[in-house]
mmCIF file of C-alpha atoms in Angstrom:
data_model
loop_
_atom_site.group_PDB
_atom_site.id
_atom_site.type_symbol
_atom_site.label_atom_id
_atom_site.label_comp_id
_atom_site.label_asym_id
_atom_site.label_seq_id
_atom_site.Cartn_x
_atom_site.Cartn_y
_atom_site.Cartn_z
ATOM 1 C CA UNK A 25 44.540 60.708 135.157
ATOM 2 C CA UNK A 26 45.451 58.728 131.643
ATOM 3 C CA UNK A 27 47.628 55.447 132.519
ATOM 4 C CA UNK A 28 51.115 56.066 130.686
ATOM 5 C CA UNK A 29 50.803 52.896 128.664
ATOM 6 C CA UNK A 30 47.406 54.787 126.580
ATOM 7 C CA UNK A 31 50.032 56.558 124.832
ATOM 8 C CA UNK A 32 51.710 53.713 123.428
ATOM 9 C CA UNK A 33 50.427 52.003 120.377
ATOM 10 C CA UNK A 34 47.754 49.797 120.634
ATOM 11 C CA UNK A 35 46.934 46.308 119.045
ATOM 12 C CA UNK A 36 44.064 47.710 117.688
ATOM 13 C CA UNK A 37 45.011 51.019 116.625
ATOM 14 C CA UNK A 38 44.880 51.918 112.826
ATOM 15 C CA UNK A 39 47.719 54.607 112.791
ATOM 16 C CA UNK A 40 50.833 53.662 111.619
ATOM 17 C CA UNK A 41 53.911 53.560 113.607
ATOM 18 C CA UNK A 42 56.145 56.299 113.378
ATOM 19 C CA UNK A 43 59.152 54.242 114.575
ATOM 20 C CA UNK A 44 61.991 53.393 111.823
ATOM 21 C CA UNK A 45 62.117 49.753 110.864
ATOM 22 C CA UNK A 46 63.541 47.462 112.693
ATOM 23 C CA UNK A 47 66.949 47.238 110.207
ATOM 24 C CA UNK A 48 70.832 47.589 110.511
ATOM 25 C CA UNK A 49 70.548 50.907 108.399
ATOM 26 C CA UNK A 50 67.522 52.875 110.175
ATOM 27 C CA UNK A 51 69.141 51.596 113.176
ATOM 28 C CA UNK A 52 72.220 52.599 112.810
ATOM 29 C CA UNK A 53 73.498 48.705 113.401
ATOM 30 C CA UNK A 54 75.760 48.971 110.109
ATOM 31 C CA UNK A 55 79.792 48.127 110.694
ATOM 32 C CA UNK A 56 81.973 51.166 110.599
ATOM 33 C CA UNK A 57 84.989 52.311 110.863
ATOM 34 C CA UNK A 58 85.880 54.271 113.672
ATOM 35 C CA UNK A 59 89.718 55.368 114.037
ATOM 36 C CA UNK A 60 91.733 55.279 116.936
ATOM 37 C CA UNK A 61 93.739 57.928 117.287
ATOM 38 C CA UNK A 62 97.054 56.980 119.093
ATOM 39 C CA UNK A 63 100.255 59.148 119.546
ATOM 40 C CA UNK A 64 102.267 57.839 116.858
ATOM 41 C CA UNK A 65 99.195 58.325 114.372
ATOM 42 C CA UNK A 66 98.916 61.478 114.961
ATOM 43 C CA UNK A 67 102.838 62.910 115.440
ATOM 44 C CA UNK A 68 103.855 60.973 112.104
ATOM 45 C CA UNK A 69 100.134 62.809 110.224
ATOM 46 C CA UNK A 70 101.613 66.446 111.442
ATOM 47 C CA UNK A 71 105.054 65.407 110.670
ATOM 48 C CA UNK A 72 104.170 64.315 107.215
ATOM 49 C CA UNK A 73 102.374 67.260 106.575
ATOM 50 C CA UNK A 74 105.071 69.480 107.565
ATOM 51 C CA UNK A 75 107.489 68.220 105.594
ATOM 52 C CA UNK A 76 105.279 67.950 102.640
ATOM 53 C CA UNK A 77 103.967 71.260 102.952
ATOM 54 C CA UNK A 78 107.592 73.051 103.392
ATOM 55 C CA UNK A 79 109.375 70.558 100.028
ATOM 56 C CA UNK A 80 106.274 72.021 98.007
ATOM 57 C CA UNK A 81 107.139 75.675 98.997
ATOM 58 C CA UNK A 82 110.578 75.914 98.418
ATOM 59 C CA UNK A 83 109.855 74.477 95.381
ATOM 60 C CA UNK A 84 108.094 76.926 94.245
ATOM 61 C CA UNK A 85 109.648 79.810 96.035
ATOM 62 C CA UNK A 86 112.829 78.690 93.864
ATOM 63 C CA UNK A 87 110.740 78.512 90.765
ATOM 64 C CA UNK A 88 109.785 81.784 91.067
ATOM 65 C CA UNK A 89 113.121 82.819 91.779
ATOM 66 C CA UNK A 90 113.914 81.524 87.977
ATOM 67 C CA UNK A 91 111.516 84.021 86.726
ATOM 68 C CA UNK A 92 112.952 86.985 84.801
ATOM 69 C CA UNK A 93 110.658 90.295 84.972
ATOM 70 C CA UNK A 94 111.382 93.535 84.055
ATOM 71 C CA UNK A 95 108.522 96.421 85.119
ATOM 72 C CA UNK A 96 108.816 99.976 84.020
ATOM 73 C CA UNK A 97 106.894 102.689 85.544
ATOM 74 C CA UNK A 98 105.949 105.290 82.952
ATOM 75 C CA UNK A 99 103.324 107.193 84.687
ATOM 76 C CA UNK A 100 105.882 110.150 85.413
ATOM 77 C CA UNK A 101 107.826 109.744 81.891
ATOM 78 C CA UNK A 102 104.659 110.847 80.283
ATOM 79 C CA UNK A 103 103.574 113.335 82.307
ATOM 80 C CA UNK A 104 102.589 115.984 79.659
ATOM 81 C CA UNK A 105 100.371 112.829 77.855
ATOM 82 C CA UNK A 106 98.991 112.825 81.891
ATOM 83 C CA UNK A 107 98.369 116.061 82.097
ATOM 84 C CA UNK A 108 96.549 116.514 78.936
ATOM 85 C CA UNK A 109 94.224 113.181 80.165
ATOM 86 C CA UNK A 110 93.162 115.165 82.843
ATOM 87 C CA UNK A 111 90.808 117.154 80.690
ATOM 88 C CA UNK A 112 87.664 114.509 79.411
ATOM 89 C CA UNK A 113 87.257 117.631 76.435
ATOM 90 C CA UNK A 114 90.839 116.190 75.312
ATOM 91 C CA UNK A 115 89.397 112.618 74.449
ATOM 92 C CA UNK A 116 89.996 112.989 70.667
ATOM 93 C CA UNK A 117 93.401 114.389 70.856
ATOM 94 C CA UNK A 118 96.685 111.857 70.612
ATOM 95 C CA UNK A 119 99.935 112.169 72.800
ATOM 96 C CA UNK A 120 102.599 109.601 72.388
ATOM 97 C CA UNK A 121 105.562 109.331 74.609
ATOM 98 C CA UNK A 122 108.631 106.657 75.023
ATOM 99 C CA UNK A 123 110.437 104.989 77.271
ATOM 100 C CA UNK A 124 113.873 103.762 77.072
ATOM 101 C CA UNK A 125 115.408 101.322 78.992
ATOM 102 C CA UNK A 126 118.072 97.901 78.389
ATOM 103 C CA UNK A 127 119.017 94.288 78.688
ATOM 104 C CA UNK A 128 122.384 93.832 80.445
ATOM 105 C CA UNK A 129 121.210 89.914 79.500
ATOM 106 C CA UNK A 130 119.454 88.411 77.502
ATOM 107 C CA UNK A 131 115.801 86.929 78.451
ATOM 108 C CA UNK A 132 115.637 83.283 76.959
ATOM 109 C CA UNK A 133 111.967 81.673 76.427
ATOM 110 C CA UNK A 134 108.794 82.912 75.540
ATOM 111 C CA UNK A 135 108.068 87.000 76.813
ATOM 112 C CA UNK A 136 105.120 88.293 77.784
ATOM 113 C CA UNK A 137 103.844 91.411 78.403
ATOM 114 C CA UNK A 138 101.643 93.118 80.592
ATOM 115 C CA UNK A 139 100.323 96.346 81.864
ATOM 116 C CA UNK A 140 99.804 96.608 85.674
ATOM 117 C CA UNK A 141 97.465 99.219 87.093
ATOM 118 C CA UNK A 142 97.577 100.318 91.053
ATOM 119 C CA UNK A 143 95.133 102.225 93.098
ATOM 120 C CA UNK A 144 92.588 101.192 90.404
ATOM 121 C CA UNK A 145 89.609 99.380 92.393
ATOM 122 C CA UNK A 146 87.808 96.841 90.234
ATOM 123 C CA UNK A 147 86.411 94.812 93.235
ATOM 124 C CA UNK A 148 83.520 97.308 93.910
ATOM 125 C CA UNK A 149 80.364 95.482 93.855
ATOM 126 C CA UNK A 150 78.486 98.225 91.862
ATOM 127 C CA UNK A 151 81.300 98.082 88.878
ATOM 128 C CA UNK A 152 81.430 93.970 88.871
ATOM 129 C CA UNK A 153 77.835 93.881 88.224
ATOM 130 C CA UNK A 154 77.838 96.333 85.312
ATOM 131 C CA UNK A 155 77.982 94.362 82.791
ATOM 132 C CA UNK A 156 75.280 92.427 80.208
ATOM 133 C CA UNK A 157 76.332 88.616 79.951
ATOM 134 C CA UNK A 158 73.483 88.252 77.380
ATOM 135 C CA UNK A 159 74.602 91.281 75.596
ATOM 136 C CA UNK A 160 78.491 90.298 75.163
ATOM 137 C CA UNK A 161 76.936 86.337 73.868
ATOM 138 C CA UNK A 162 75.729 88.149 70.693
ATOM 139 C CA UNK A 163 72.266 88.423 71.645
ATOM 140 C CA UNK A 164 70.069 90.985 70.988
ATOM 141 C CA UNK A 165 68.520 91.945 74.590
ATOM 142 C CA UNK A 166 66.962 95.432 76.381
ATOM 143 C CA UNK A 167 70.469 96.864 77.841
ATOM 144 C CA UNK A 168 67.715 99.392 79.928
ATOM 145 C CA UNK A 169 67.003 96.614 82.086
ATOM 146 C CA UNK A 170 70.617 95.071 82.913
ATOM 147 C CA UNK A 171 72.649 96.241 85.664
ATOM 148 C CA UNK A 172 74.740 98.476 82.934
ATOM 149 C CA UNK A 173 73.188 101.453 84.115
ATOM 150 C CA UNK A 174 74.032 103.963 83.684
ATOM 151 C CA UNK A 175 76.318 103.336 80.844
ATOM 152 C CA UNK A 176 73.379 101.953 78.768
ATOM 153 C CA UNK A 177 72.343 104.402 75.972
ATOM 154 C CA UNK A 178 72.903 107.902 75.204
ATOM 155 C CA UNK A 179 69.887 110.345 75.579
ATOM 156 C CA UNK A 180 69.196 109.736 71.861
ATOM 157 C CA UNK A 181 68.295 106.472 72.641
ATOM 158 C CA UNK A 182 71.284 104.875 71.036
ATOM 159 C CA UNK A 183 72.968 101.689 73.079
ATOM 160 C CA UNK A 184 75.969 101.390 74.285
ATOM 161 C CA UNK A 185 77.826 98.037 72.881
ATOM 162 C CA UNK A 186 79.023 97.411 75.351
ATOM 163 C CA UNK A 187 77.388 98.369 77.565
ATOM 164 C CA UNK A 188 78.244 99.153 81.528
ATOM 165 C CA UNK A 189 81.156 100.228 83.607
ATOM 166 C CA UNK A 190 83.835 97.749 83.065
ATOM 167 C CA UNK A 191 83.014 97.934 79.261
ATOM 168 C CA UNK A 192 83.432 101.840 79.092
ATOM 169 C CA UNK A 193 86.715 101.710 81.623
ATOM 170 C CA UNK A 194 88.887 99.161 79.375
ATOM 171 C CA UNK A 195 92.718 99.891 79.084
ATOM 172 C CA UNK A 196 93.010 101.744 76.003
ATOM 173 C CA UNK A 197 96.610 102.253 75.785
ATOM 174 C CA UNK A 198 98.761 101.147 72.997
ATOM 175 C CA UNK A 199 102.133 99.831 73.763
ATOM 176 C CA UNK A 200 105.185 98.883 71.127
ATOM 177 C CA UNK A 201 108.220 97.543 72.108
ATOM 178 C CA UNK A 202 111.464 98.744 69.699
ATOM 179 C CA UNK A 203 115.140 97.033 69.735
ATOM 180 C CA UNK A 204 117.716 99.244 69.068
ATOM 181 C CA UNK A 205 120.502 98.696 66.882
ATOM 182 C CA UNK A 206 123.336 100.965 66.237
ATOM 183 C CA UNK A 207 122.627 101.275 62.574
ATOM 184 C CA UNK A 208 118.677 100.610 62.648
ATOM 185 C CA UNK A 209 115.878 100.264 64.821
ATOM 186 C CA UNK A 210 113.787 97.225 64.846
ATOM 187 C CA UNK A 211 109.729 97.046 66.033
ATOM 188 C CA UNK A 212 109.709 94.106 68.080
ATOM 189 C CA UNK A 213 106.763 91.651 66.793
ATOM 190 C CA UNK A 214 104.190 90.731 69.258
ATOM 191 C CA UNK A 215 101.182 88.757 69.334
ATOM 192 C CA UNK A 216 97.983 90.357 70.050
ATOM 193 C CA UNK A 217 95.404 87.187 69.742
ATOM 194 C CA UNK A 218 95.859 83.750 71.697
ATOM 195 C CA UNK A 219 95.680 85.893 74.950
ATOM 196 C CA UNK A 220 92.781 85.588 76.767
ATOM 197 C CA UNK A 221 91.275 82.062 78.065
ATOM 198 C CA UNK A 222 90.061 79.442 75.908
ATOM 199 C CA UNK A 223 86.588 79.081 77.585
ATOM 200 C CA UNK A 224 86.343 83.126 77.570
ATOM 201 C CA UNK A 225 86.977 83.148 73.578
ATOM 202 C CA UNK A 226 84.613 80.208 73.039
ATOM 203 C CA UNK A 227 81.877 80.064 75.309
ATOM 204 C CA UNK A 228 81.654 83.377 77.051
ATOM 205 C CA UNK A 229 81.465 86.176 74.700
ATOM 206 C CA UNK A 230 80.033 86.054 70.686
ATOM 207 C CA UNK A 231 79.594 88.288 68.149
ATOM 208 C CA UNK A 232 76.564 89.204 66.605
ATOM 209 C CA UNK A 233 75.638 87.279 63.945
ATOM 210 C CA UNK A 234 75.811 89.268 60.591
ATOM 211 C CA UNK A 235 77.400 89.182 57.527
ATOM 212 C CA UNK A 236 79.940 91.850 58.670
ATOM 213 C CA UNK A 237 80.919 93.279 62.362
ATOM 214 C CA UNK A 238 80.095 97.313 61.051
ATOM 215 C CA UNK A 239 76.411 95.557 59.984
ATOM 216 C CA UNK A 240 76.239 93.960 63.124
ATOM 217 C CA UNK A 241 76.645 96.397 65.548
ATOM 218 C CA UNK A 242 74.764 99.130 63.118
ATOM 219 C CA UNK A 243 72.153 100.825 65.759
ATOM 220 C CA UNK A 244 74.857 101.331 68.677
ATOM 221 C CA UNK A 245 77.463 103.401 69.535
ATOM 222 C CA UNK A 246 80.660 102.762 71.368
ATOM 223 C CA UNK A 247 81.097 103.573 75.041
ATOM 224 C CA UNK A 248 81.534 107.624 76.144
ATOM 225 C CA UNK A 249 85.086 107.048 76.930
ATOM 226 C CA UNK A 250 86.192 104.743 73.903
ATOM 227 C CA UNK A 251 87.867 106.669 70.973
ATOM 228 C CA UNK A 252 86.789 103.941 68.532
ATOM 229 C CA UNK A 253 83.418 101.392 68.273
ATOM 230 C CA UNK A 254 83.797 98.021 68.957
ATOM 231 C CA UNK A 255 83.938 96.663 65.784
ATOM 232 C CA UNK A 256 87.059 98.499 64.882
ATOM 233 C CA UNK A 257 89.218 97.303 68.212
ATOM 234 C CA UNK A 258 90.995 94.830 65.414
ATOM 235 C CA UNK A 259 90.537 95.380 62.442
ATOM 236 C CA UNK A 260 93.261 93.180 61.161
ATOM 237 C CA UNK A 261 92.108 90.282 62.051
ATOM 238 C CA UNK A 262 88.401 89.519 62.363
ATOM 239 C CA UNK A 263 88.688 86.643 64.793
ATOM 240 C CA UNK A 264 90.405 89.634 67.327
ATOM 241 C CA UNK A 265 87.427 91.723 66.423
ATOM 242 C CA UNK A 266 84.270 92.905 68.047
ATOM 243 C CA UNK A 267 83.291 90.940 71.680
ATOM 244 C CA UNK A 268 85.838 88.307 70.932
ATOM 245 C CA UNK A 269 88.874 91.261 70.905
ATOM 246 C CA UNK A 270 91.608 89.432 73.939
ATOM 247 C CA UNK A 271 92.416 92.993 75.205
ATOM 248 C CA UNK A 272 88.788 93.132 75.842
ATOM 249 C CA UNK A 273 87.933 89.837 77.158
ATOM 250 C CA UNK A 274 91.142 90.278 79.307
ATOM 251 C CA UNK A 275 89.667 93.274 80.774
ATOM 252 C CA UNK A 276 86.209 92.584 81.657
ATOM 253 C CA UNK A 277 87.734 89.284 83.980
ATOM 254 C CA UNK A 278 88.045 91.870 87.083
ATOM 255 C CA UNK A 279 90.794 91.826 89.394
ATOM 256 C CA UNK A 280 90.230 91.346 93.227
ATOM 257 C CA UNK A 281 92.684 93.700 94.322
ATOM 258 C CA UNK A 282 93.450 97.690 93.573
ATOM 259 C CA UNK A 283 97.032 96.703 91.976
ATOM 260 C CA UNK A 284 96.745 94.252 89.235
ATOM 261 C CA UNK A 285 98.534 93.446 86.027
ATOM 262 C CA UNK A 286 96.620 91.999 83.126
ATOM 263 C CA UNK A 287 98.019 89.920 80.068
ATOM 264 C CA UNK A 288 99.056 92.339 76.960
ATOM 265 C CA UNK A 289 101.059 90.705 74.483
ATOM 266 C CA UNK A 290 103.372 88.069 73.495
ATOM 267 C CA UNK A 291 106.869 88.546 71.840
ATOM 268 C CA UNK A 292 106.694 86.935 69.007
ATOM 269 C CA UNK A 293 109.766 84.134 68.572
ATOM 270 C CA UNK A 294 110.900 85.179 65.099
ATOM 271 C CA UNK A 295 114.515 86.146 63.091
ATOM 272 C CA UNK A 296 116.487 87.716 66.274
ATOM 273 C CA UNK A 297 114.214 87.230 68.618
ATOM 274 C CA UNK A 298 113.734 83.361 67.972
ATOM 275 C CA UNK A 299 115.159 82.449 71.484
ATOM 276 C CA UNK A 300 113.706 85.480 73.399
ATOM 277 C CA UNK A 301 114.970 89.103 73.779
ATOM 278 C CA UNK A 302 118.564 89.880 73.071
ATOM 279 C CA UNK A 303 120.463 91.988 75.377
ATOM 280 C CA UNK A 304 120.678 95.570 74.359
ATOM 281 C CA UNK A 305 118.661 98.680 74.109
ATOM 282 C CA UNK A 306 115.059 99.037 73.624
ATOM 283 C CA UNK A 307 112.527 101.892 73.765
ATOM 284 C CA UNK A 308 108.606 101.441 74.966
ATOM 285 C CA UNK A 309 106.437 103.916 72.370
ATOM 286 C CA UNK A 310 103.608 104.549 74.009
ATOM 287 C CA UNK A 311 99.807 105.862 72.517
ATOM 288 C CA UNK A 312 98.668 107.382 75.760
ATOM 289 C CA UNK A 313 95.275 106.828 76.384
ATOM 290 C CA UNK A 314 94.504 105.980 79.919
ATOM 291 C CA UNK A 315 93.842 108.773 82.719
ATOM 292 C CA UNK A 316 94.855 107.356 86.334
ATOM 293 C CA UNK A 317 95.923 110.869 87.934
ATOM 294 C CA UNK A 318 92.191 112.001 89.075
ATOM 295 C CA UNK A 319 92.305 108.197 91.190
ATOM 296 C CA UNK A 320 95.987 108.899 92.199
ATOM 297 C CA UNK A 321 96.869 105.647 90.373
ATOM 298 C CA UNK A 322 100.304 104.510 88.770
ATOM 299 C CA UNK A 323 100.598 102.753 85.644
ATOM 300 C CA UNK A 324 103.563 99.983 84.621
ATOM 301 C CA UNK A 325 104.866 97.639 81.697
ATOM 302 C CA UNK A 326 106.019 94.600 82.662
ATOM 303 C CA UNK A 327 108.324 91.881 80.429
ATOM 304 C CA UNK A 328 108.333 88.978 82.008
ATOM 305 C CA UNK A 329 108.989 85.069 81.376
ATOM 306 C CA UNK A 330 107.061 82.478 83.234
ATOM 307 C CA UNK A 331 107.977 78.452 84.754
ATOM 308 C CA UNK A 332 105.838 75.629 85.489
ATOM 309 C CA UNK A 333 104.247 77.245 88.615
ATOM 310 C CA UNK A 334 103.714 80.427 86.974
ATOM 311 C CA UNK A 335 105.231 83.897 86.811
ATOM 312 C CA UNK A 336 106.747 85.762 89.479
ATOM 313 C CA UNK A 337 104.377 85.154 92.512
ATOM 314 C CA UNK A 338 105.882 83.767 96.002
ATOM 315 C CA UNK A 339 103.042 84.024 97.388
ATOM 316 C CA UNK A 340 101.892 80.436 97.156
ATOM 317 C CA UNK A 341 105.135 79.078 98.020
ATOM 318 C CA UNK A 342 105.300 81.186 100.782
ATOM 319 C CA UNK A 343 102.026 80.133 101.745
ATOM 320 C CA UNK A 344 103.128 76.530 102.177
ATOM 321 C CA UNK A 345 106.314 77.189 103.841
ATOM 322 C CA UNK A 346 104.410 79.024 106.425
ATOM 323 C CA UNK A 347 101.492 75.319 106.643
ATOM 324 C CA UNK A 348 104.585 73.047 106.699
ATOM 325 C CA UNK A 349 106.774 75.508 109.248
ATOM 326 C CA UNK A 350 103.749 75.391 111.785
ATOM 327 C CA UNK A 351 102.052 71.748 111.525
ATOM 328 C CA UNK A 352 106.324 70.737 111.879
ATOM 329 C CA UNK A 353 106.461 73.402 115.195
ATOM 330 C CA UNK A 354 102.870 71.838 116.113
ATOM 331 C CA UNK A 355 104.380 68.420 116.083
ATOM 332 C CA UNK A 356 106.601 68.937 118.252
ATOM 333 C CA UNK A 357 105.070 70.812 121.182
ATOM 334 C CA UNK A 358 102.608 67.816 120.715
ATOM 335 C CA UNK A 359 105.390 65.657 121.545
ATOM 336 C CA UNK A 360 106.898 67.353 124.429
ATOM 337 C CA UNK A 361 103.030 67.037 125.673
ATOM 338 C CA UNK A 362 103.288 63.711 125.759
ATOM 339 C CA UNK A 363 106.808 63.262 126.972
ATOM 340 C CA UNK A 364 105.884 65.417 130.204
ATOM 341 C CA UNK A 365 102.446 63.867 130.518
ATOM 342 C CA UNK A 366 104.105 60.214 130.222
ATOM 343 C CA UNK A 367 106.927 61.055 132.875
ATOM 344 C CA UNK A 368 104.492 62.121 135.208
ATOM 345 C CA UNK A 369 102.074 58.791 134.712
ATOM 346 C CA UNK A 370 105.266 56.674 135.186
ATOM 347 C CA UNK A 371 106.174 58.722 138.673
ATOM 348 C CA UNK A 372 102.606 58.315 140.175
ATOM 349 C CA UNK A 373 102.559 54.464 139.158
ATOM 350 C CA UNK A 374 106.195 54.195 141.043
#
């Protein structure tokens, strides 16, 4: 039998050691700080908290408050224009419809509108994938091979641009507000550009470089359930045109839950509408566009204003009310812990 000391290393042996250096770092010798946890360290940390936590929440629970909104459900107001969506053969044919409604006050600040969609599932991982990053930079790429299938070319062989299944499902219906006067009726203006996110505009989607969008995007074809090509989504203004359109950049930045509301327009703060809205009567003319009965989905049109925290969401303030409400109830049952604890150390010591 081996003597224990042969497998220690040897004087003469040539491997090296496989010990760590004898230092304060490899031996874990280095000062540190180690904290002490004590009673009153940790009751005034929860208590802090608490209080912190519930200030910042009704904060912005009142903030919120402040927030005027206005949302209009016109899915059943144009039921004949919802009707006539149910048939895809229909794709070509208009239907307009309007929707009246009025301003007991008026709505001060910058307005924005929205559409909001419900039932409408955007968080399936199938349709979040369908989508060609390199095709919506301006690059010319094989669609075939990108998870836009099978929304990538028709049986021609012509591509889609854009391609995929967020692409060919964008919000396609147009919305104008009108301001009714007793003598007249006025078209209130609204901004369609300035929308979307700066880094969206600028970094994440690109036109094709050409002399002209229609050159451009010559060789495609727009989606199967588009009524127009992309190049023709603005054709106003050219910087709102083609990939860099904000009601399509808007769009393809999926929602993670099946009722959603996405960014439409701004009111634009001109002649009577300089401080906001008025108070009075307006009407909602609507191109409908947009099928949601087959997915037994609503659709809405929201005016709304926003604060410093945002528009009118309690959910984060809620959120913090709810922190602050139990680290402030935790607190306390930690100090009734230590009450009992310390009345029963001082009647064993007696």
């Amino acid at each position: 039998m081996k003597n224990k000391t042969s497998f220690l290393p040897q004087e003469g042996d040539a491997r090296p050691s496989r010990c760590p250096d004898n230092s304060a770092f490899k031996q874990q010798k280095l000062p540190a700080w180690k904290p002490q946890f004590t009673i009153a360290t940790v009751l005034s940390s929860f208590f802090f908290t608490g209080a912190f936590c519930l200030s910042v929440g009704v904060c912005l629970i009142l903030s919120a408050n402040n927030v005027r909104e206005i949302q209009i459900d016109y899915s059943d107001k144009c039921s004949d224009c919802s009707k006539l969506r149910e048939n895809s053969s229909n794709w070509n044919k208009e239907c307009h419809c309007s929707v009246n409604f009025s301003l007991k006050e008026e709505i001060l600040g910058d307005v924005f509108m929205y559409y909001g969609l419900q039932n409408f599932y955007q968080n399936h991982r199938r349709y979040v994938i369908s989508r060609s990053d390199s095709q919506l930079l301006g690059r010319n790429v094989n669609i075939q091979k990108s998870y836009c299938v099978p929304f990538t070319t028709y049986r021609n062989g012509t591509p889609m641009a854009p391609c995929g299944a967020i692409a060919n499902s964008m919000f396609n219906d147009t919305i104008d507000l009108f301001y009714n006067l007793k003598s007249s009726v006025i078209q209130v203006p609204l901004l369609k550009s300035g929308n979307s996110w700066w880094t969206d505009k600028n970094v994440k989607f690109h036109n094709p470089k050409s002399y002209n969008l229609s050159s451009a995007f010559a060789g495609t074809a727009r989606p199967p359930y588009w009524q127009k090509p992309v190049y023709l989504l603005d054709e106003e203004d050219e910087r709102n045109n083609g990939y860099v359109n904000d009601d399509f950049i808007i769009w393809m930045r999926v929602s993670a839950f099946a009722t959603f509301r996405n960014l439409y327009r701004r009111v634009r703060r001109i002649r009577q509408f300089a401080d906001g809205l008025p108070a009075g009567n307006y009407t909602f003319h609507i191109s409908y566009n947009f099928p949601v009965t087959k997915f037994k989905g609503r659709k809405h049109v929201i005016l709304s204003t926003v604060v410093w925290s945002g528009g009118s969401n309690p959910f984060l303030g809620i959120a913090y009310v709810v922190s602050g409400t139990a680290a402030t109830l935790t607190g306390f049952v930690i100090t009734a812990i230590h009450l009992k604890l310390r009345k029963k150390k001082t009647y064993f010591q007696k």
